[in-house]
mmCIF file of C-alpha atoms in Angstrom:
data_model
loop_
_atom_site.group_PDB
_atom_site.id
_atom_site.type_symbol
_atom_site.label_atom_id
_atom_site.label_comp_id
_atom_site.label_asym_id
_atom_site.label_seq_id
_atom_site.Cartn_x
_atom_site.Cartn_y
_atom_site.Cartn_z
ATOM 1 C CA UNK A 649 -24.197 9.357 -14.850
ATOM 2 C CA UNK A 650 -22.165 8.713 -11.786
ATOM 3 C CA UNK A 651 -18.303 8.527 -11.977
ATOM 4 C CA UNK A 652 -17.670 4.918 -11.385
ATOM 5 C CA UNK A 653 -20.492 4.546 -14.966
ATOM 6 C CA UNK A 654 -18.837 7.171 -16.608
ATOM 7 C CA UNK A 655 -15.594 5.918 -15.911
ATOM 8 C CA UNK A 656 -16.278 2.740 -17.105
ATOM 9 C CA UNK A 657 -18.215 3.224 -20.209
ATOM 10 C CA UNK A 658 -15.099 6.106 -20.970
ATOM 11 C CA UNK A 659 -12.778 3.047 -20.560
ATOM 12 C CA UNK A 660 -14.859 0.862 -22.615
ATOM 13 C CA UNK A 661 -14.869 3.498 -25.864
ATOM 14 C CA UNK A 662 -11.319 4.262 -25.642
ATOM 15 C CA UNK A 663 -10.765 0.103 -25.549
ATOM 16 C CA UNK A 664 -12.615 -0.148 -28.359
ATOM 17 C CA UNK A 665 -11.717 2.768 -30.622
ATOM 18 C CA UNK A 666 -7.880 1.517 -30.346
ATOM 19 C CA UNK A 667 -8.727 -1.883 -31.584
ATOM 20 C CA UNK A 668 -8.792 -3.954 -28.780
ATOM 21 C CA UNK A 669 -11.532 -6.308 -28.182
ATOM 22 C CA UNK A 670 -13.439 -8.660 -26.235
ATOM 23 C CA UNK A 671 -9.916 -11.311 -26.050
ATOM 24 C CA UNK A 672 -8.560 -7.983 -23.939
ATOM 25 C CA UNK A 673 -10.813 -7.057 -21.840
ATOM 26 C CA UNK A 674 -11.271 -10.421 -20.626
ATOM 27 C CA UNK A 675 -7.477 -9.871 -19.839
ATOM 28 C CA UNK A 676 -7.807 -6.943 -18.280
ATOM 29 C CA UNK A 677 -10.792 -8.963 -15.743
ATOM 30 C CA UNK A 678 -9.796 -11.812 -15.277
ATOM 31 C CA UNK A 679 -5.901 -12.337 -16.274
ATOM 32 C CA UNK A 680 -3.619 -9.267 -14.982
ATOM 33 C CA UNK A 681 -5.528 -8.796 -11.979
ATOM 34 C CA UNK A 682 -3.829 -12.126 -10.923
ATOM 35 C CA UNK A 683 -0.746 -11.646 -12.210
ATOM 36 C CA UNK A 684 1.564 -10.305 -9.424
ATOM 37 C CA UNK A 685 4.987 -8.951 -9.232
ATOM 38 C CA UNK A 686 7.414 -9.084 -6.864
ATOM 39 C CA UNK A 687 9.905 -5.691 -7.327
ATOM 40 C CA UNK A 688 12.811 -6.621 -5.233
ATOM 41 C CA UNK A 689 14.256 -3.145 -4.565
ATOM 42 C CA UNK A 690 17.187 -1.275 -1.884
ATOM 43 C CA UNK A 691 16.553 1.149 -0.075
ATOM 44 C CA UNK A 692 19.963 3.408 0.050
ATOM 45 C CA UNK A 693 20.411 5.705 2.938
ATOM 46 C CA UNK A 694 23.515 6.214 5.032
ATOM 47 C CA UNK A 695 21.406 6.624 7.941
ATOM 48 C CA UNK A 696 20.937 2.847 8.249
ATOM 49 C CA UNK A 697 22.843 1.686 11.039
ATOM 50 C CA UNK A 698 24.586 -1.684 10.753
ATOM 51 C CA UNK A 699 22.736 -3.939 12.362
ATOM 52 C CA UNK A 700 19.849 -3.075 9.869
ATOM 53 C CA UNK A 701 22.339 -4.049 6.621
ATOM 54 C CA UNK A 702 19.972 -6.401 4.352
ATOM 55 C CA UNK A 703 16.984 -5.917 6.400
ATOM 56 C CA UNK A 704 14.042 -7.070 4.677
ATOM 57 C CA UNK A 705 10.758 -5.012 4.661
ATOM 58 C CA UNK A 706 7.577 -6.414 2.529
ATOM 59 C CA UNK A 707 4.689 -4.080 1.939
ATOM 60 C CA UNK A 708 1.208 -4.815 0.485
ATOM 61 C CA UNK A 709 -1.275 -2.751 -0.119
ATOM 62 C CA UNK A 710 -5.132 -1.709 -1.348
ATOM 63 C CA UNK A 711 -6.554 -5.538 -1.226
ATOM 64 C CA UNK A 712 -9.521 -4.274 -1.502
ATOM 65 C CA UNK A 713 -11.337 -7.758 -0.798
ATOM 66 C CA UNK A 714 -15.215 -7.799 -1.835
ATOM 67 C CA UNK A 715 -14.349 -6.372 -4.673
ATOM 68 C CA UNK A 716 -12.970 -8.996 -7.013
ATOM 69 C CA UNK A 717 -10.579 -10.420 -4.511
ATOM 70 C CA UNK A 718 -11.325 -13.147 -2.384
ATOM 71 C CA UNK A 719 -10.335 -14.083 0.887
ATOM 72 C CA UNK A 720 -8.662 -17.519 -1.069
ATOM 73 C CA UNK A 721 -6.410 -15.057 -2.978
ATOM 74 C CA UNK A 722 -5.535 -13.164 -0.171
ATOM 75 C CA UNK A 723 -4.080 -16.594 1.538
ATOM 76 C CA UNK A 724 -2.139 -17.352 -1.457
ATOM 77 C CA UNK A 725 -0.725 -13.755 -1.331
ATOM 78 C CA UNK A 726 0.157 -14.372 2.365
ATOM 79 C CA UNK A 727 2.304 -17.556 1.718
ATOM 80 C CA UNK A 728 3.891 -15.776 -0.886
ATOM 81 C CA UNK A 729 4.840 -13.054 1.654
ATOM 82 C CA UNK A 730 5.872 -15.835 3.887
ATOM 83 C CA UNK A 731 7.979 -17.503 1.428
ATOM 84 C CA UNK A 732 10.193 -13.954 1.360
ATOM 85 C CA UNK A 733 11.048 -14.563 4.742
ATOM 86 C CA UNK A 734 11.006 -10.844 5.785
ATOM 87 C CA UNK A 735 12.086 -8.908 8.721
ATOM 88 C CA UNK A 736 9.296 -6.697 8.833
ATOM 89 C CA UNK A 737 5.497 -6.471 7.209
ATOM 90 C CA UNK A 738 3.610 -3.470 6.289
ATOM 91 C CA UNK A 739 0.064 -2.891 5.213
ATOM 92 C CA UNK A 740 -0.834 0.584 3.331
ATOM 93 C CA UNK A 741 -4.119 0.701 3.665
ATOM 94 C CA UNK A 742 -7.709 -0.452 2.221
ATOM 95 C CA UNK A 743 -7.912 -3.749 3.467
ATOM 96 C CA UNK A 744 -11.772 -4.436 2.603
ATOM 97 C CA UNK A 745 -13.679 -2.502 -0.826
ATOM 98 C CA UNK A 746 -16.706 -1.762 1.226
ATOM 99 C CA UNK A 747 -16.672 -2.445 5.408
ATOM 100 C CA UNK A 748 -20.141 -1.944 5.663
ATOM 101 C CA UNK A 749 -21.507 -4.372 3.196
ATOM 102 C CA UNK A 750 -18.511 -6.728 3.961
ATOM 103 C CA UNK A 751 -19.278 -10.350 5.159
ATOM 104 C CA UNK A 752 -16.919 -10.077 8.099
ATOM 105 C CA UNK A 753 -15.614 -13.633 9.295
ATOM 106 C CA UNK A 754 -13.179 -15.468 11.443
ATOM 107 C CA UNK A 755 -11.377 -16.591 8.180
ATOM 108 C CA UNK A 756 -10.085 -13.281 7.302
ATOM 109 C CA UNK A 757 -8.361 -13.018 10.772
ATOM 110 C CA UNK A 758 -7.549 -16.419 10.382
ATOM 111 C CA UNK A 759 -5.300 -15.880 6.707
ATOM 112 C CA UNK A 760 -3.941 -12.807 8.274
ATOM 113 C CA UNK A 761 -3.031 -14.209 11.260
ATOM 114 C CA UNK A 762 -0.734 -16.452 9.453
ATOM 115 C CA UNK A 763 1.648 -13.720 8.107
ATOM 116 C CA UNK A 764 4.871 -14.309 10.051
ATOM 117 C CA UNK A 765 7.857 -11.610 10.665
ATOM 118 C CA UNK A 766 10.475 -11.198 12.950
ATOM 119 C CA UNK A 767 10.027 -8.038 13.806
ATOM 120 C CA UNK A 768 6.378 -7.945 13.055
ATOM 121 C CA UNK A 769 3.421 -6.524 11.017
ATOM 122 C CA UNK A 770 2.307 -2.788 10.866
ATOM 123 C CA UNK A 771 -0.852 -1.078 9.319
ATOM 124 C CA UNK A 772 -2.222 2.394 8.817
ATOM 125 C CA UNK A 773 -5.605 3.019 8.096
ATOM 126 C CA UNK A 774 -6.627 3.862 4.004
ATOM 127 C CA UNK A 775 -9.651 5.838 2.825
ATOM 128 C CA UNK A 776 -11.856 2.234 2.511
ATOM 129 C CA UNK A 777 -11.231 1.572 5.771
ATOM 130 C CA UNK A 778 -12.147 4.598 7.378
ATOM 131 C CA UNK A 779 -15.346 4.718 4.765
ATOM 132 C CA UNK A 780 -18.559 2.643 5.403
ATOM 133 C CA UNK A 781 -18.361 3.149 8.877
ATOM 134 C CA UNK A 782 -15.389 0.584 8.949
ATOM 135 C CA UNK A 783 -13.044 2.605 11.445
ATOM 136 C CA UNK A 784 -13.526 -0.051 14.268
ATOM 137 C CA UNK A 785 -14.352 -2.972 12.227
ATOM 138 C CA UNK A 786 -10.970 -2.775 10.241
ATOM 139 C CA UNK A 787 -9.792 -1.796 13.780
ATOM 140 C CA UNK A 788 -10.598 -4.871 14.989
ATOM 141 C CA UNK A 789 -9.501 -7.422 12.640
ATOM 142 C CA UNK A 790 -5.821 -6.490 12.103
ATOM 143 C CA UNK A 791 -5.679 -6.160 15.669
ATOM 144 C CA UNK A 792 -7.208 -9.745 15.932
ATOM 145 C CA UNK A 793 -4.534 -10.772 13.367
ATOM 146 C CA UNK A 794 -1.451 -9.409 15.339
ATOM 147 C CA UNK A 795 -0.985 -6.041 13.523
ATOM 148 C CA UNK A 796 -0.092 -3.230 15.018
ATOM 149 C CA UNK A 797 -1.699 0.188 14.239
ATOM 150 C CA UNK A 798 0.199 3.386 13.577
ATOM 151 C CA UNK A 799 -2.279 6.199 13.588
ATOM 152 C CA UNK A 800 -0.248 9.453 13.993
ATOM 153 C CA UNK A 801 2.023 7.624 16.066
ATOM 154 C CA UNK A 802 5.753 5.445 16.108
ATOM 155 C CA UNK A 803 7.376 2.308 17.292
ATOM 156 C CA UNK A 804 11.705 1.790 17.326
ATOM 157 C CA UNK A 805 12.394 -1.420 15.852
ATOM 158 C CA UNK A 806 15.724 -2.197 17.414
ATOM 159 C CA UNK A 807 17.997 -5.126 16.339
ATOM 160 C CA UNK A 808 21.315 -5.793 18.154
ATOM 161 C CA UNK A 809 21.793 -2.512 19.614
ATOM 162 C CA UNK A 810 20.991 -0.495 16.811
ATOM 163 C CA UNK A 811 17.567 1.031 15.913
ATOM 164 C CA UNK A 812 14.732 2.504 13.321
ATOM 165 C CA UNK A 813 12.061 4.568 13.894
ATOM 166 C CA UNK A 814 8.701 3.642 11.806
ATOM 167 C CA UNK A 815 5.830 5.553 11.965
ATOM 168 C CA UNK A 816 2.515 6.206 10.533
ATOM 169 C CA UNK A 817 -0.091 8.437 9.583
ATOM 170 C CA UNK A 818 -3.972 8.626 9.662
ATOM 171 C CA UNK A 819 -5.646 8.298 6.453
ATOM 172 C CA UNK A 820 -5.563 11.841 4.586
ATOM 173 C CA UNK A 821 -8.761 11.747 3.547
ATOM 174 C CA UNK A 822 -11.171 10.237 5.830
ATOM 175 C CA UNK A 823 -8.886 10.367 8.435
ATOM 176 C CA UNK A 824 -6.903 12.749 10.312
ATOM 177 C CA UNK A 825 -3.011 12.676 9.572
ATOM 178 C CA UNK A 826 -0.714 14.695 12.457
ATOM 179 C CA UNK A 827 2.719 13.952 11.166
ATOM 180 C CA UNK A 828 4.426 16.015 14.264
ATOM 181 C CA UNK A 829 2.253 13.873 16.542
ATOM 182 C CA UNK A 830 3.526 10.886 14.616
ATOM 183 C CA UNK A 831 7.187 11.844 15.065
ATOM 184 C CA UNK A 832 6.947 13.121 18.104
ATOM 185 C CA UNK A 833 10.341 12.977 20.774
ATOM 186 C CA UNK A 834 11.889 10.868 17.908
ATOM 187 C CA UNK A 835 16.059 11.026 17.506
ATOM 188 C CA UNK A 836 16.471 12.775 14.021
ATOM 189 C CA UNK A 837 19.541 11.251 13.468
ATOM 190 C CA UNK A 838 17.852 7.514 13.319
ATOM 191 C CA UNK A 839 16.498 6.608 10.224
ATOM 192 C CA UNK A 840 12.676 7.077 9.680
ATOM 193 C CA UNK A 841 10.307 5.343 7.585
ATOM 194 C CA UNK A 842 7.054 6.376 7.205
ATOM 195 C CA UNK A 843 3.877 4.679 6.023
ATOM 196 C CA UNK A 844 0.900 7.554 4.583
ATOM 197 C CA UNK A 845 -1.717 5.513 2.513
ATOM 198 C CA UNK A 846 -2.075 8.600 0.359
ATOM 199 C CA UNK A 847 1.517 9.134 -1.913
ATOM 200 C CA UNK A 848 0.964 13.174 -2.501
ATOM 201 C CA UNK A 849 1.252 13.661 1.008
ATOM 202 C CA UNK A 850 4.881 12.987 0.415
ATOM 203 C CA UNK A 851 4.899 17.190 -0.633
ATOM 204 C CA UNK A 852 4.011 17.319 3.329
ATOM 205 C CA UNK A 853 6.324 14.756 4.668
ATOM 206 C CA UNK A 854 9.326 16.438 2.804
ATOM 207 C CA UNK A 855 9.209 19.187 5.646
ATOM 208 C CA UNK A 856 9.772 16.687 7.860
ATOM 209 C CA UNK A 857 12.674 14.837 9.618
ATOM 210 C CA UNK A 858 11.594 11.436 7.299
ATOM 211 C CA UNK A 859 14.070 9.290 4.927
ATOM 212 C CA UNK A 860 11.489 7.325 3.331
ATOM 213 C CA UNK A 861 7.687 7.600 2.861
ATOM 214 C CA UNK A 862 5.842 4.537 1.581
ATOM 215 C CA UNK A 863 2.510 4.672 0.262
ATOM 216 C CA UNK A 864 -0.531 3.095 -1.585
ATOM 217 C CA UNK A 865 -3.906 4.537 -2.615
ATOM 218 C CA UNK A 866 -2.931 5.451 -6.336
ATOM 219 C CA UNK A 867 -3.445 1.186 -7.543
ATOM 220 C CA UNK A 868 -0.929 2.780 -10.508
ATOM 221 C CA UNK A 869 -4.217 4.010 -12.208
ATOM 222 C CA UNK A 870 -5.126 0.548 -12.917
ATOM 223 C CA UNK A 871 -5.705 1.283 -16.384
ATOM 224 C CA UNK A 872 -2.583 2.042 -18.471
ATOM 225 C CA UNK A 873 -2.230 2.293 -21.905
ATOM 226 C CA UNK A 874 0.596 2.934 -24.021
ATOM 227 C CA UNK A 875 1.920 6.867 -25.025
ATOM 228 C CA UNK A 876 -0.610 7.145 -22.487
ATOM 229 C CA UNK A 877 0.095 6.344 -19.224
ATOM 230 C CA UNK A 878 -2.866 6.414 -16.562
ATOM 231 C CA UNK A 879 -6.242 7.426 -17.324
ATOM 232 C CA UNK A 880 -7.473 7.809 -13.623
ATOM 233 C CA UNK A 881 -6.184 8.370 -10.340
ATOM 234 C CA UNK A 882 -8.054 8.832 -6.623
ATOM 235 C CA UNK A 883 -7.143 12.133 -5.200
ATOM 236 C CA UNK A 884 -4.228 12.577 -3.043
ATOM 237 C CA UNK A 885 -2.427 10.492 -5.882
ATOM 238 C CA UNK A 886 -2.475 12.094 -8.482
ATOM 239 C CA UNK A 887 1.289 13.676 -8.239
ATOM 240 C CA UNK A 888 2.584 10.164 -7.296
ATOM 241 C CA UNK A 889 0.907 7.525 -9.231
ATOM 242 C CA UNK A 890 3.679 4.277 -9.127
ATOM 243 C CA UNK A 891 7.372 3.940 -8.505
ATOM 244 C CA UNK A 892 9.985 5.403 -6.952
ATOM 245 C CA UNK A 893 10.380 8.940 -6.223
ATOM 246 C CA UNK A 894 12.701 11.657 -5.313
ATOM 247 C CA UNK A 895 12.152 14.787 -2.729
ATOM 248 C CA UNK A 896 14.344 17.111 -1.506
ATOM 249 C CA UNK A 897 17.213 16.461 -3.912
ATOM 250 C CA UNK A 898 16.660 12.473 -2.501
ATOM 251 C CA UNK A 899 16.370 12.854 1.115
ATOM 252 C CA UNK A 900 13.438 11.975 0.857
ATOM 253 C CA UNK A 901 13.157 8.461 -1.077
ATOM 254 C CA UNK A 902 9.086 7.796 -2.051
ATOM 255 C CA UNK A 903 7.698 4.547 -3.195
ATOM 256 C CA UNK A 904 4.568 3.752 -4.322
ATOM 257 C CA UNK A 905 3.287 0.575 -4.337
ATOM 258 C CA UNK A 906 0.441 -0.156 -7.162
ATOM 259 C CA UNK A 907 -1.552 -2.236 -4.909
ATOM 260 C CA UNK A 908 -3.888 -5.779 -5.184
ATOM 261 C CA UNK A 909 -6.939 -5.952 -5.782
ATOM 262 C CA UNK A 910 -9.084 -3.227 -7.844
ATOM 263 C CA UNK A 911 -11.584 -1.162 -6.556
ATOM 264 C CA UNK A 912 -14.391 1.064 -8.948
ATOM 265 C CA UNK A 913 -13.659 -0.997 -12.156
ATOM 266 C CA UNK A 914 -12.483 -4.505 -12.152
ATOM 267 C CA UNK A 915 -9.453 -4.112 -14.357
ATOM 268 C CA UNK A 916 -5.779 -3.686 -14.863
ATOM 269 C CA UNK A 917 -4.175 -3.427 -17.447
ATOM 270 C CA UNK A 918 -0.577 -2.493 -18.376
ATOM 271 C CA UNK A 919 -0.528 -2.289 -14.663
ATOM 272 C CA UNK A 920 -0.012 -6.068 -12.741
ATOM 273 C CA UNK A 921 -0.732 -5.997 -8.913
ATOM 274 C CA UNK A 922 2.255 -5.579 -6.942
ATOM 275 C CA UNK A 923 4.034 -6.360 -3.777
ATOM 276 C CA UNK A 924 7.082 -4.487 -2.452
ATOM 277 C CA UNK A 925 9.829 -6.384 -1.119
ATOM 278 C CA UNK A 926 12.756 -3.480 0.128
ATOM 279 C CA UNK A 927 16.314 -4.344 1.608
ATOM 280 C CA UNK A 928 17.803 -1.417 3.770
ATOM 281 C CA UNK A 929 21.554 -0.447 2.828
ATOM 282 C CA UNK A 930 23.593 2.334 3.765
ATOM 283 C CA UNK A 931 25.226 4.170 0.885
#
């Protein structure tokens, strides 16, 4: 028996032996995969300058389309992004389940094409887009839809006079993450955010001149269950599984995003899709 069987028959006894039948796991299908938060949360650092008071940052992550998630969700995701009006986009990662058996198509571009910020729209690469010899075809699209990659490299977002660094890594486990390449000549004194698709890298970043590391990968486990918690998690995220987190004694702020779609079993429960929608402050 392969994992993604075992895993789901596993899921389907322990379902059953607590008592909850075939009214929940057609919730777990069909209902909370659609049912998406919005956690409005600050980002506190005194290295913020000024000028970046109340800037807006929206991430979304692990859409995983193919995989129960349509390219029709994904452009009612998009206006809801555009209805934040935010000052910056990011994408952590796994934009397609399965690159190789995809149906590529101008509509994808299209939808993503339409996500509008000021100071524009980021992406790293995830595992799933690295996997199914998807590397250039992932490449391609977001490039098509006006994001920018940040493979082991940075840009300085700068906004009347004052300025950010982000950066971003290569995928940790298809890929092949250089954080020191990534934050190379940078100003340590300017705040950095970093975007790693995998959230245990964080116990690497920490070493590192970074404020704030924000990740994917982990979905939240997907499956949650109460005095529980998450039966599953993809390597690399098992450390880091949802939430916010604190390195270093807090300077280093993580946050981990629980993702989209769904990806190996086509459930959530006790664990709604997410976006991210962070406001910079300085303490």
């Amino acid at each position: 028996m392969n994992r993604r069987s075992f895993l789901k028959k596993s899921i389907g006894g322990l379902l059953a032996l607590i008592g909850i039948g075939g009214g929940t796991y057609y919730y777990a299908r069909d209902i909370e995969p659609r049912m998406l938060q919005v956690h409005q949360l600050k980002i506190l650092d005194k290295a913020v300058p000024s000028a970046f008071e109340d800037f807006k940052i929206v991430q979304f992550s692990d859409t995983h389309i193919g995989f129960h998630y349509s390219v029709k969700q994904l452009n009612e995701l998009v206006t809801k992004i555009n209805q934040l009006n935010p000052d910056l986009i990011v994408f952590t990662g796994d934009l397609v389940d399965e690159p190789h058996v995809y149906q590529w198509n101008n509509q994808l571009i299209h939808v993503l094409q339409s996500l509008q910020a000021v100071h524009g729209k980021y992406w790293i690469y995830g595992n799933h887009d690295h996997g199914g010899y998807g590397t250039e075809k992932v490449r391609e699209v977001m490039n098509a839809s006006g994001f920018i990659l940040l493979q082991n490299e940075h840009t300085v977002i700068e906004q009347n006079n004052d300025r950010i660094i982000l950066s971003g890594i290569d995928d940790v486990m298809l890929g092949s993450p250089n954080l020191a390449k990534a934050l190379e000549n940078v100003n340590h004194d300017l705040f950095t955010l970093l975007l790693a698709h995998e959230p245990d890298f964080a116990d690497t970043t920490v070493n590192h001149p970074v404020n704030v590391q924000l990740s994917g990968h982990s979905h939240g486990g997907q499956v949650r269950l109460p005095f529980i918690g998450h039966l599953y998690t993809p390597k690399y995220s098992e450390k880091y599984v949802e939430g916010k987190y604190l390195l270093n004694e807090g300077k280093l702020q993580l946050f981990v995003n629980r993702g989209i779609g769904t990806t190996r079993l086509p459930y959530r429960f006790f664990c709604r899709p997410e976006l991210h929608v962070y406001t910079l402050n300085s303490e």
